[in-house]
Amino acid sequence: MNPNPAGGDDRSFLAVDAARAAILGALAPIAGRERVAVRAALGRVLAEDVIAPCNVPAHDNSAMDGYAVRAADLTSAGESALAVVGTAFAGRPFSGMVGAGQAVRIMTGATIPQGADTIVVQEVARREHERVFIPAGQKKGQNLRHAGEDLAEGGVAIPAGKRCGPAELGLIASLGIAEVCVRRRLRVAVMSTGDEIASIGRPLGPGEVYDSNRYTLHGVLTRLGCELLDLGVVPDRPEALEEAFREASQAADVIITSGGVSVGEADFIREMMNRMGEVAFWKLAIKPGRPMAFGRIGDAVLFGLPGNPVAVMVTFYQFVQDALLQLMGVAPLPAPERFPVRAAFSMRKQPGRVEYLRGRLQRGGDGLAVAPAGAQGSGVLSSMSEADCFVVLPADCSAVQEGDTVLVQPFHGIV
Ligand code: AMP
Ligand code: MG
């Protein structure tokens, strides 16, 4: 793998798209797979196509409550009178034949009786004892659900690479399938680095901060369905780091660290990553989240995220999440969701870096607009909690004027 599209010069700035492409280009899905029961497939990625063993629905059936009739019996002028010869219920078909001049009372989901080709909804039919009067204007074949209309026997009902949500669980069950083949869960080791980082459960010493990154990472990784290996807070000490990296690279598919990758700061973390594996240190052209490491230690893929809590979340969502989905076997990867809205704010911006503001969407009289949510410092995690989207300002942007159109990336499904 070539983790360094900047050409080996780790001082040049790397564009967002180049970094994403380098990461995604270097990673292939994990090989392991297992069979799981339908309910346990929620959030899992199908390792094989699900082939329909039968048609869904299995039979032509009625989409409405009404009467099953023969279109040829209906006149185009005025009412047609038909003899009602029986009833078809869902699960209890009418076993006879609908002959000329006849109709069968039919319920939603009931199999279409032989001879009938059209369903007339009960609201327009006029019933008198054993006869029913059908007004003009019916269309042949109306209100029928055809066998195989949802899923056709022998066809691919759900393709490999699909991550199963509620609809997929229902679809699998609708085919009568009890188990599916999914990729094994991705194992991800997480560690925070820094002498100043304290774990919760004890008072803070002078200059210390509580570790929040491992908790936000726990949240996003759990939502993605990863198996977590929590290596805790690792102090800025070479032996401790080496031990943690060794353990992580043996047990996990992916290692995610936070802190210690910026230039000047704790250089031995970079040195350690380099010595133990093949790692590139990028200066990304983004704000927040400039430094990031990417590469391998042993067989494990390494993402060395910056330390600032907002930068961790921004770099995770812009680079790591899709990489993990790709490793999990998700294909095709969903395109990042972006849409244009009106800016309800003005600001100046340094050109050169893509900026991810934390924003809040507002619905007003003149449509959707967006404003920054809270203070925008890269350590201000409350801005992520208050926000419901990123406002993505491109590298060449130098200012936003109120009323301009800006792109937002909504949080739903990510945060
Ligand atoms: P670093 O990238 O190690 O220089 O860290 C940048 C900033 O993020 C520093 O202010 C750190 O104290 C802070 N930081 C690093 N790791 C964490 C963490 N796990 N939780 C909260 N803050 C952190
Ligand atoms: Mg640090």
PDB file of C-alpha atoms and ligand atoms in Angstrom, residues 193-194 196 236 259-260 265-266, ligand 2:
ATOM      1  CA  THR A 193      -2.476   8.977  24.316  1.00  0.00           C
ATOM      2  CA  GLY A 194      -1.107  11.760  26.454  1.00  0.00           C
ATOM      3  CA  GLU A 196      -2.277  14.836  30.687  1.00  0.00           C
ATOM      4  CA  ASP A 236       3.568   9.310  26.484  1.00  0.00           C
ATOM      5  CA  GLY A 259      -3.454  12.500  20.269  1.00  0.00           C
ATOM      6  CA  GLY A 260       0.274  12.600  19.791  1.00  0.00           C
ATOM      7  CA  GLU A 265       4.479  17.177  20.178  1.00  0.00           C
ATOM      8  CA  ALA A 266       5.549  13.810  21.584  1.00  0.00           C
TER       9      ALA A 266
HETATM   10 MG    MG B   2      -0.745  14.596  23.361  1.00  0.00          MG
END
